[in-house]
mmCIF file of C-alpha atoms (C1' of nucleotides) in Angstrom:
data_model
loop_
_atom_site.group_PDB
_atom_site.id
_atom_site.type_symbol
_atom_site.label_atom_id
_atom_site.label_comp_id
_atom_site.label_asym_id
_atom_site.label_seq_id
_atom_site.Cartn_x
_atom_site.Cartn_y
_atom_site.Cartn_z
ATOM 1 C CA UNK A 353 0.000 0.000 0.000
ATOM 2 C CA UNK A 354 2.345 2.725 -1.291
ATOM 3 C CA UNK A 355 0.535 5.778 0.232
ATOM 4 C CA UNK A 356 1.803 9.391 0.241
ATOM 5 C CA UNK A 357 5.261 8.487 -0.939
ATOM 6 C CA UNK A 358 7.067 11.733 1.180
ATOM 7 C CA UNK A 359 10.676 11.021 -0.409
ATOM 8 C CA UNK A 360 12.470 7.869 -1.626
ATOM 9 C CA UNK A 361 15.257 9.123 1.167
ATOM 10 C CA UNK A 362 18.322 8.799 -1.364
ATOM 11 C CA UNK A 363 18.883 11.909 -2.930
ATOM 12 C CA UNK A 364 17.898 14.960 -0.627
ATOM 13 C CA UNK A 365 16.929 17.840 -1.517
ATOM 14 C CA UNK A 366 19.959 20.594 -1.610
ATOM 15 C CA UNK A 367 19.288 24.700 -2.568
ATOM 16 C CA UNK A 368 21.452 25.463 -5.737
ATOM 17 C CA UNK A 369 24.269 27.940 -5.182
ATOM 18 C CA UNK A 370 21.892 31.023 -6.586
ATOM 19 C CA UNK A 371 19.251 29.998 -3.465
ATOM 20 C CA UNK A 372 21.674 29.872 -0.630
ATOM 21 C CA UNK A 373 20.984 33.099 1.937
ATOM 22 C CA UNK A 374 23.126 34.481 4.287
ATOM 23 C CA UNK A 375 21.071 34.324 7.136
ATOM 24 C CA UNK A 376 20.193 31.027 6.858
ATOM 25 C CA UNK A 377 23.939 30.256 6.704
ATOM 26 C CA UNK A 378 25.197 32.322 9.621
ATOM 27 C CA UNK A 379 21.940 30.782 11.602
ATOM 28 C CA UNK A 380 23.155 27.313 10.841
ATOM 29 C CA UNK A 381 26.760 28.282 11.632
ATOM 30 C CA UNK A 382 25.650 29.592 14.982
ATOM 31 C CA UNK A 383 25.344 26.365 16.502
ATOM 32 C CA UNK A 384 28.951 25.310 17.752
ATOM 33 C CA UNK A 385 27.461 21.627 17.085
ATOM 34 C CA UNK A 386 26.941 22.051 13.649
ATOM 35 C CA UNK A 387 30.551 24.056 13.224
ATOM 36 C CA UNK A 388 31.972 21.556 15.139
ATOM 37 C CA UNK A 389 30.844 19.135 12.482
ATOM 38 C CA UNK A 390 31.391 22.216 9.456
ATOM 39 C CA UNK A 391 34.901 21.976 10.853
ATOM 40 C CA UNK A 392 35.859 18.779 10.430
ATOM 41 C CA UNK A 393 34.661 18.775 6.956
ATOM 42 C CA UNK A 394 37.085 20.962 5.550
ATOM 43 C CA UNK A 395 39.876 18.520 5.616
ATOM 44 C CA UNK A 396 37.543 16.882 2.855
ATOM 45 C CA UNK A 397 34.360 14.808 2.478
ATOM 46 C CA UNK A 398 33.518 12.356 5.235
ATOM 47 C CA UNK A 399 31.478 9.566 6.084
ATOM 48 C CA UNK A 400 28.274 10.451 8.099
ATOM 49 C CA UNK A 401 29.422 7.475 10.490
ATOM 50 C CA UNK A 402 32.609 8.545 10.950
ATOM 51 C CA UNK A 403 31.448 12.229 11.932
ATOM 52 C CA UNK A 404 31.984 13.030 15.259
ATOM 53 C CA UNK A 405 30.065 15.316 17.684
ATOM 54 C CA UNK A 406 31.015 16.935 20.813
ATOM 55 C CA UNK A 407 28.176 15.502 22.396
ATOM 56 C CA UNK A 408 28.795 11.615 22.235
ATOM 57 C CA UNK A 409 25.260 11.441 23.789
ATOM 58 C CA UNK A 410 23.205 12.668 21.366
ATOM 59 C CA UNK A 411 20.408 10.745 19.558
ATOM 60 C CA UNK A 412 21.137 9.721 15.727
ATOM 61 C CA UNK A 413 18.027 11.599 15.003
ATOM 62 C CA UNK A 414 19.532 14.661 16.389
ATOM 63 C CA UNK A 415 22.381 14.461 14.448
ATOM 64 C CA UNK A 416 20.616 13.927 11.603
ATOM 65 C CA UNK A 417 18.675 16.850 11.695
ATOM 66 C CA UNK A 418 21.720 18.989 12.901
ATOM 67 C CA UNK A 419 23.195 17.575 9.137
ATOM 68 C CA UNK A 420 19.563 18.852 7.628
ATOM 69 C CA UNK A 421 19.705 22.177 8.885
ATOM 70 C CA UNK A 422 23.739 22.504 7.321
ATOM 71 C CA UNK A 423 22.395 21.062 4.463
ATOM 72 C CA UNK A 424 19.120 22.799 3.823
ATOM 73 C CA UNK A 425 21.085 25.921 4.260
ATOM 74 C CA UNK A 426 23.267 25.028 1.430
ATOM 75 C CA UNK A 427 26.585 24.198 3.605
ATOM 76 C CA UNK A 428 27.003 21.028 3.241
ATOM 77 C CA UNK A 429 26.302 18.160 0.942
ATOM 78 C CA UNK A 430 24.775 14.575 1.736
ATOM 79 C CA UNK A 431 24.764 11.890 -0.379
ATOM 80 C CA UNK A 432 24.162 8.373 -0.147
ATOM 81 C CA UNK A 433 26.990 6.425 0.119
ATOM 82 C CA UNK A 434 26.940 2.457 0.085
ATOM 83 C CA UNK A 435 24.685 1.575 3.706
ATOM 84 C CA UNK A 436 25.763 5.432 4.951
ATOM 85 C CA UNK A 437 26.212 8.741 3.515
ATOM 86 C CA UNK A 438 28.847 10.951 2.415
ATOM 87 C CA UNK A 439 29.166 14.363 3.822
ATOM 88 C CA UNK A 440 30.979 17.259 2.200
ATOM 89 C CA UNK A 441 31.403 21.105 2.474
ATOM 90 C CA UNK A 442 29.851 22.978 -0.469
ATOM 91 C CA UNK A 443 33.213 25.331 -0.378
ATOM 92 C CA UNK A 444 32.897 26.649 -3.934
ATOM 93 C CA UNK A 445 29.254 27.559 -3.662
ATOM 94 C CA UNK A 446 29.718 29.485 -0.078
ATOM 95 C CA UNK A 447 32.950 31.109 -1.501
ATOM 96 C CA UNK A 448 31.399 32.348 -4.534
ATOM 97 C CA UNK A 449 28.127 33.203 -2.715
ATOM 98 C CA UNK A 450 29.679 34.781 0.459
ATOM 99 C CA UNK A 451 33.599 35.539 -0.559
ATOM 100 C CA UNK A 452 35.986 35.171 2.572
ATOM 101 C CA UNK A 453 32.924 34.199 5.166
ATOM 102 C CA UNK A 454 33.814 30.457 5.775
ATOM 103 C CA UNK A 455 37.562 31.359 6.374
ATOM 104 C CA UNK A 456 36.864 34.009 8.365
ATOM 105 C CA UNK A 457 34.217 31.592 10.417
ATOM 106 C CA UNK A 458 36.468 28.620 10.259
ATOM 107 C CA UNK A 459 40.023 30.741 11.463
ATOM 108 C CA UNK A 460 37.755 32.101 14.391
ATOM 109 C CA UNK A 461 36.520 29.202 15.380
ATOM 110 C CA UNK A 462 37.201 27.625 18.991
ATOM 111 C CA UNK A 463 40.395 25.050 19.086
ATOM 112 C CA UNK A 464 37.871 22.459 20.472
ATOM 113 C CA UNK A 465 36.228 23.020 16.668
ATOM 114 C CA UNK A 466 39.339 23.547 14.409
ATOM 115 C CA UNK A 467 41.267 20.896 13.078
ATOM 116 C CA UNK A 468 45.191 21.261 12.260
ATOM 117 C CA UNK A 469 45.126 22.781 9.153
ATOM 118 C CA UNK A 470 49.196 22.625 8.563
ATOM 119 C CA UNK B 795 10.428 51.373 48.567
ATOM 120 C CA UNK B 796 13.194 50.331 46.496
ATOM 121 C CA UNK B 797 13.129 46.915 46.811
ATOM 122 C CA UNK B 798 14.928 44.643 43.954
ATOM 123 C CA UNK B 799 16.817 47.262 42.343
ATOM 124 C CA UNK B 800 17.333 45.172 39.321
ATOM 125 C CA UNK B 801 19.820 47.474 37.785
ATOM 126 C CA UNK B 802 19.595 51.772 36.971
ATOM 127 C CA UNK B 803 18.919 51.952 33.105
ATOM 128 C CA UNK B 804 21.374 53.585 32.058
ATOM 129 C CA UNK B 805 24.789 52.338 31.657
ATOM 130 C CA UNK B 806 24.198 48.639 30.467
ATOM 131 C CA UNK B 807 26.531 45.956 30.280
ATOM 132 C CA UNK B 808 28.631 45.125 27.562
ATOM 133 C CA UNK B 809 30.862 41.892 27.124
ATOM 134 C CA UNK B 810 34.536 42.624 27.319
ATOM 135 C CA UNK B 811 36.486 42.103 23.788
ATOM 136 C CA UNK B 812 38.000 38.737 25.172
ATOM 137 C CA UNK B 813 34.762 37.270 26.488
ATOM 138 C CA UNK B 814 33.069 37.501 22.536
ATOM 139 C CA UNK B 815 31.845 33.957 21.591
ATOM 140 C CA UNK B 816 31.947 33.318 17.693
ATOM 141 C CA UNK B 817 28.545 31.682 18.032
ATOM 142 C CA UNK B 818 26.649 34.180 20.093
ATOM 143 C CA UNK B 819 28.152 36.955 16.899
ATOM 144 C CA UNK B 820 26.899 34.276 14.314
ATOM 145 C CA UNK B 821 23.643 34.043 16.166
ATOM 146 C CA UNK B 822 23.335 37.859 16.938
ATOM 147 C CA UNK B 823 23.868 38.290 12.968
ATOM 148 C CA UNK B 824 21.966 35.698 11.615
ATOM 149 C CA UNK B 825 18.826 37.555 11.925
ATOM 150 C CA UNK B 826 17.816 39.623 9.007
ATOM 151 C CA UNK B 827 16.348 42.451 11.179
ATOM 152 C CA UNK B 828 19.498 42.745 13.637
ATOM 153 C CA UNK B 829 22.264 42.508 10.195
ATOM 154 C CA UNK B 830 19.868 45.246 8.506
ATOM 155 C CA UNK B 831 20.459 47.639 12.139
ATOM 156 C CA UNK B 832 24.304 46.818 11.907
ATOM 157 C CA UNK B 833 24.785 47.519 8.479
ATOM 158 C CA UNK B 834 23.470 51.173 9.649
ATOM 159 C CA UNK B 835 25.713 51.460 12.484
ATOM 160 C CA UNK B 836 28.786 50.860 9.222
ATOM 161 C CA UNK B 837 28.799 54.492 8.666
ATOM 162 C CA UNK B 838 29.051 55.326 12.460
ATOM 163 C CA UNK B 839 26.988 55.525 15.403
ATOM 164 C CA UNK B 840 23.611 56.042 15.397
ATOM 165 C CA UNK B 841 20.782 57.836 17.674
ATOM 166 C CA UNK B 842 18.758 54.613 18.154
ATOM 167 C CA UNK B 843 15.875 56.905 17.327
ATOM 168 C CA UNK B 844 17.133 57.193 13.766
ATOM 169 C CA UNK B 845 18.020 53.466 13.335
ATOM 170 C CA UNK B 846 15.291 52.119 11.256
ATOM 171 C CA UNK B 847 13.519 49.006 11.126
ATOM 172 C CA UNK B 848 12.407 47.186 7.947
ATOM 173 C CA UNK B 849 9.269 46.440 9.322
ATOM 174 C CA UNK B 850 8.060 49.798 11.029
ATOM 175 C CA UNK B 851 4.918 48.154 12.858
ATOM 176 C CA UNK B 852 7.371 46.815 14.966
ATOM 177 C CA UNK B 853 7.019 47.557 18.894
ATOM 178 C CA UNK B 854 9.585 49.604 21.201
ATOM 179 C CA UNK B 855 9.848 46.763 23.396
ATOM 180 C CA UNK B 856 11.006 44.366 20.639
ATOM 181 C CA UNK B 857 13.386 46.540 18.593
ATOM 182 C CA UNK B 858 14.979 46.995 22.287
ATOM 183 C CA UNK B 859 15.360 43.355 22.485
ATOM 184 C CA UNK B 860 17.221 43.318 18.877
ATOM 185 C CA UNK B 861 19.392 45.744 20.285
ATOM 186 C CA UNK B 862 19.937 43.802 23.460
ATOM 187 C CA UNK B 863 20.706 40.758 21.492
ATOM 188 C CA UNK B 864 23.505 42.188 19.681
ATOM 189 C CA UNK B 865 24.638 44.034 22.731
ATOM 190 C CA UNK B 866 24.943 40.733 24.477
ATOM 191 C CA UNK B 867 26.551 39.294 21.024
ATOM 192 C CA UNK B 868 29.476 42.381 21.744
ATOM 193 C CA UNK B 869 28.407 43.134 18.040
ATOM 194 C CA UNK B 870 27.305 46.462 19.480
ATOM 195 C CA UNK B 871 27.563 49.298 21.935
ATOM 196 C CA UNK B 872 24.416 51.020 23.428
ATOM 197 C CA UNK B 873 25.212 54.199 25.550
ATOM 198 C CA UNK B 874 23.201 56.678 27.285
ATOM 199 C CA UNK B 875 22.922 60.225 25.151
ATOM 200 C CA UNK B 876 20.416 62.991 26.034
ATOM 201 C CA UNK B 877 17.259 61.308 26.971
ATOM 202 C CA UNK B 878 17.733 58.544 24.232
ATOM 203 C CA UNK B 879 20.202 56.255 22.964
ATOM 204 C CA UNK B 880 23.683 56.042 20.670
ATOM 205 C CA UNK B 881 24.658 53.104 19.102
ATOM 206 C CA UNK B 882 27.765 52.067 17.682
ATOM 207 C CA UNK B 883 29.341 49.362 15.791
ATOM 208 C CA UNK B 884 32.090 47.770 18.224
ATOM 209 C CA UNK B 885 34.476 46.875 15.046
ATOM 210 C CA UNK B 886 37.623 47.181 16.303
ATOM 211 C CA UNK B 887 36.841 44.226 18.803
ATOM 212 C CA UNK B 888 34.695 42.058 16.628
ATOM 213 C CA UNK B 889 37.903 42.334 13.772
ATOM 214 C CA UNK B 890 40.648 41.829 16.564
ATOM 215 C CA UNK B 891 38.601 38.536 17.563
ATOM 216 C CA UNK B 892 37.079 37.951 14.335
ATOM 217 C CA UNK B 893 39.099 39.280 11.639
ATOM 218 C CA UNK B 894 37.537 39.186 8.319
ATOM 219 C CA UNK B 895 33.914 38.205 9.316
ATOM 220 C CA UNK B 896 32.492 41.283 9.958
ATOM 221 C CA UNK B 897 33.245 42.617 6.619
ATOM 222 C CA UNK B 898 32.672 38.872 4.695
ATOM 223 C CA UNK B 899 29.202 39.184 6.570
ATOM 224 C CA UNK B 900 28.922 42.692 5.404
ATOM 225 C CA UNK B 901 29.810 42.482 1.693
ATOM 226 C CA UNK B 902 27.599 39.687 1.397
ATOM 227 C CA UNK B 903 24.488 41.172 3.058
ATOM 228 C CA UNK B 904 21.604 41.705 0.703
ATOM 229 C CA UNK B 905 21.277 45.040 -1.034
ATOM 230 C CA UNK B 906 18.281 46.583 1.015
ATOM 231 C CA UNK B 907 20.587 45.664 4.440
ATOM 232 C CA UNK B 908 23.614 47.394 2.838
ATOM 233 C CA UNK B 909 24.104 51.504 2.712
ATOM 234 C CA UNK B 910 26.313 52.853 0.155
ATOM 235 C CA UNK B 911 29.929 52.254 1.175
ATOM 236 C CA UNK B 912 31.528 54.148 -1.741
ATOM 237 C "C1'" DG C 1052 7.486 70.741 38.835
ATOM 238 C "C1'" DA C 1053 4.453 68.764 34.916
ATOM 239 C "C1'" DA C 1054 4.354 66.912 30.491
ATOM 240 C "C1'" DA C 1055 6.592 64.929 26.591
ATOM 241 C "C1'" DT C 1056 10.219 61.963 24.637
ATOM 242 C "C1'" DT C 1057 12.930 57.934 24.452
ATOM 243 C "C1'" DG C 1058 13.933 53.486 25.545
ATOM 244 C "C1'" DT C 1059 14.414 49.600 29.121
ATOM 245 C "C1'" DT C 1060 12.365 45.858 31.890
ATOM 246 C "C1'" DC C 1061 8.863 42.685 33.116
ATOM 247 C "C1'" DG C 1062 5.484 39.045 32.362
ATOM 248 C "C1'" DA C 1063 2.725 36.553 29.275
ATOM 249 C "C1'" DA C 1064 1.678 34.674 24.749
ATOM 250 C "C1'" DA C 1065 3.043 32.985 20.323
ATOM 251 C "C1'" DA C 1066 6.307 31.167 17.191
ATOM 252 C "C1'" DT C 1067 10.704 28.429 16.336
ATOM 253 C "C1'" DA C 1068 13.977 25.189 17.200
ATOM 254 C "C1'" DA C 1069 16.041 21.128 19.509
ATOM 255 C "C1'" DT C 1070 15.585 16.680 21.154
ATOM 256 C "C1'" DC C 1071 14.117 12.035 21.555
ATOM 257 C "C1'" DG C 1072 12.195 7.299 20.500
ATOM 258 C "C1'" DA C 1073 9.855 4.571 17.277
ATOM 259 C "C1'" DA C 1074 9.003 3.403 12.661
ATOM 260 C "C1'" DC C 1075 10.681 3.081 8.208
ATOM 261 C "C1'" DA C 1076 14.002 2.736 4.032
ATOM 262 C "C1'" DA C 1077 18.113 1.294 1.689
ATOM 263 C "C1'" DT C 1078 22.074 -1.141 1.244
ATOM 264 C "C1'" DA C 1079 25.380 -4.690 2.794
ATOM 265 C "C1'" DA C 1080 26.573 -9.062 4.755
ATOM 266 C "C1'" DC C 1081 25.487 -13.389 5.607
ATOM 267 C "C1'" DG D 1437 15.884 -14.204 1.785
ATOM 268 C "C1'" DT D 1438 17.183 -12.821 6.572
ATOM 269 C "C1'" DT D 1439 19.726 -10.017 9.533
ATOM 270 C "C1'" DA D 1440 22.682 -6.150 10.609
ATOM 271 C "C1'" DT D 1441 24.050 -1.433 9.684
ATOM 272 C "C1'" DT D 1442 23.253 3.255 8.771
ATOM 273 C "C1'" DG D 1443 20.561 7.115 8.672
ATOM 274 C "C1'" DT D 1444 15.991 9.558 7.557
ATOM 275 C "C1'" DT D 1445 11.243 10.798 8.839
ATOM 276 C "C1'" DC D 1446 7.419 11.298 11.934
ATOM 277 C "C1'" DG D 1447 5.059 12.824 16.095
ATOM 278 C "C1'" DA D 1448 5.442 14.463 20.574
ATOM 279 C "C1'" DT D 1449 7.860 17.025 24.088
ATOM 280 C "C1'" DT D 1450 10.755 20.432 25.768
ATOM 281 C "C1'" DA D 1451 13.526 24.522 25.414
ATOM 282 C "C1'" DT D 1452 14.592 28.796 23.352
ATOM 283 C "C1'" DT D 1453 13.321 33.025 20.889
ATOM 284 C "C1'" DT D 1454 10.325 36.476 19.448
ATOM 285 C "C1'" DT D 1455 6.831 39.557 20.179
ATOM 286 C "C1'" DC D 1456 3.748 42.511 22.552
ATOM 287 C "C1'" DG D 1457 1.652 45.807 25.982
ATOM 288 C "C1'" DA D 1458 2.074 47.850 30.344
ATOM 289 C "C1'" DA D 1459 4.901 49.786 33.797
ATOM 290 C "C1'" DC D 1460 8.855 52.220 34.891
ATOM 291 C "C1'" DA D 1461 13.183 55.296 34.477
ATOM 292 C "C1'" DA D 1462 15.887 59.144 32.807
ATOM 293 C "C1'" DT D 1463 16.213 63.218 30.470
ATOM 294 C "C1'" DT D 1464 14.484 67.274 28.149
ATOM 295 C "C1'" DT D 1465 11.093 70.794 27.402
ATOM 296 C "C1'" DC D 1466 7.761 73.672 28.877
#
DNA sequence: GAAATTGTTCGAAAATAATCGAACAATAAC
DNA sequence: GTTATTGTTCGATTATTTTCGAACAATTTC
């Protein structure tokens, strides 16, 4: 009984670079969470499982909507991925978009949040 | 009967340049209402009674809370002048903390939350 | 000093956002 | 195919934010 299909949960929906707003990106990048995780993504893309948050506590459905709100404000990218997903930091659209924000975010950003970017 | 003097009105407090959290900026920012005041204060301080809202039908008591939000933030200063207000942008703190984000944030803002900066 | 101006604080109501567990979906492993 | 793994969605709950009007405070103007 295939009723109201909501989304074959596989490809998610992501705004195209033209869509992305600032406020929406500053809002998600408020969260030290979710620039905890924005953090660790700029080394390159990373497997969903093998992101980790602060809080070891926290519910998978927590940190999967902490991953919608990055994502539905165009910041990072989710894709399926074998059994998992693949996350990845939509650099080129927020430089282009917002020139110099993410650095500027991502050099301020607490120790605890920062990888070693030698 | 002064009883629970909760504090004079007057001189309010303000977050000390090394106590600024990026988050609380991000957060403080990531309203379009409170990035619309700042981009005001870019030209230099403002009466408060001259610092527009986009929405006019906004109440007193709530366009005091956007300022107390980015007072908190340390985004900016609210003094005492005549019987009203000044505000100011506190830039030289937010860049020696945050250098580069104020004016990424700024040169990204949409139009109508931008003055002229020629 | 009385009235007007400007803006803060307080308390309550409404709107958003965060969090969780359970149910579901998709692939992988067996 | 069955089970295990990984992560999304849904619905409910809680927490945080926003908003407002009324009351108050400080200053200016009269």
């Amino acid at each position: 009984m295939s009723e109201n299909i909501p989304f074959p949960v596989g490809e998610l929906p992501h705004p195209a670079r033209e869509e992305l707003i600032l406020s929406q990106v500053l809002f998600a990048l408020s969260d030290p969470a979710r620039l905890a995780i924005v953090s660790q993504l700029v080394e390159g893309p990373l497997d969903m499982a093998r992101c980790y948050l602060t809080d070891p506590t926290i519910a998978k459905s927590t940190k999967s909507h902490l991953m919608r709100v990055l994502r539905e404000a165009g910041v990072i990218r989710n894709e399926p991925k074998g059994r998992g997903r693949t996350l990845s930091l939509r650099r080129e659209d927020l430089d282009y978009r917002f020139p110099g924000l993410l650095d500027a975010i991502l050099s301020s950003a607490p120790s605890g949040e920062r990888l070693d970017l030698t």
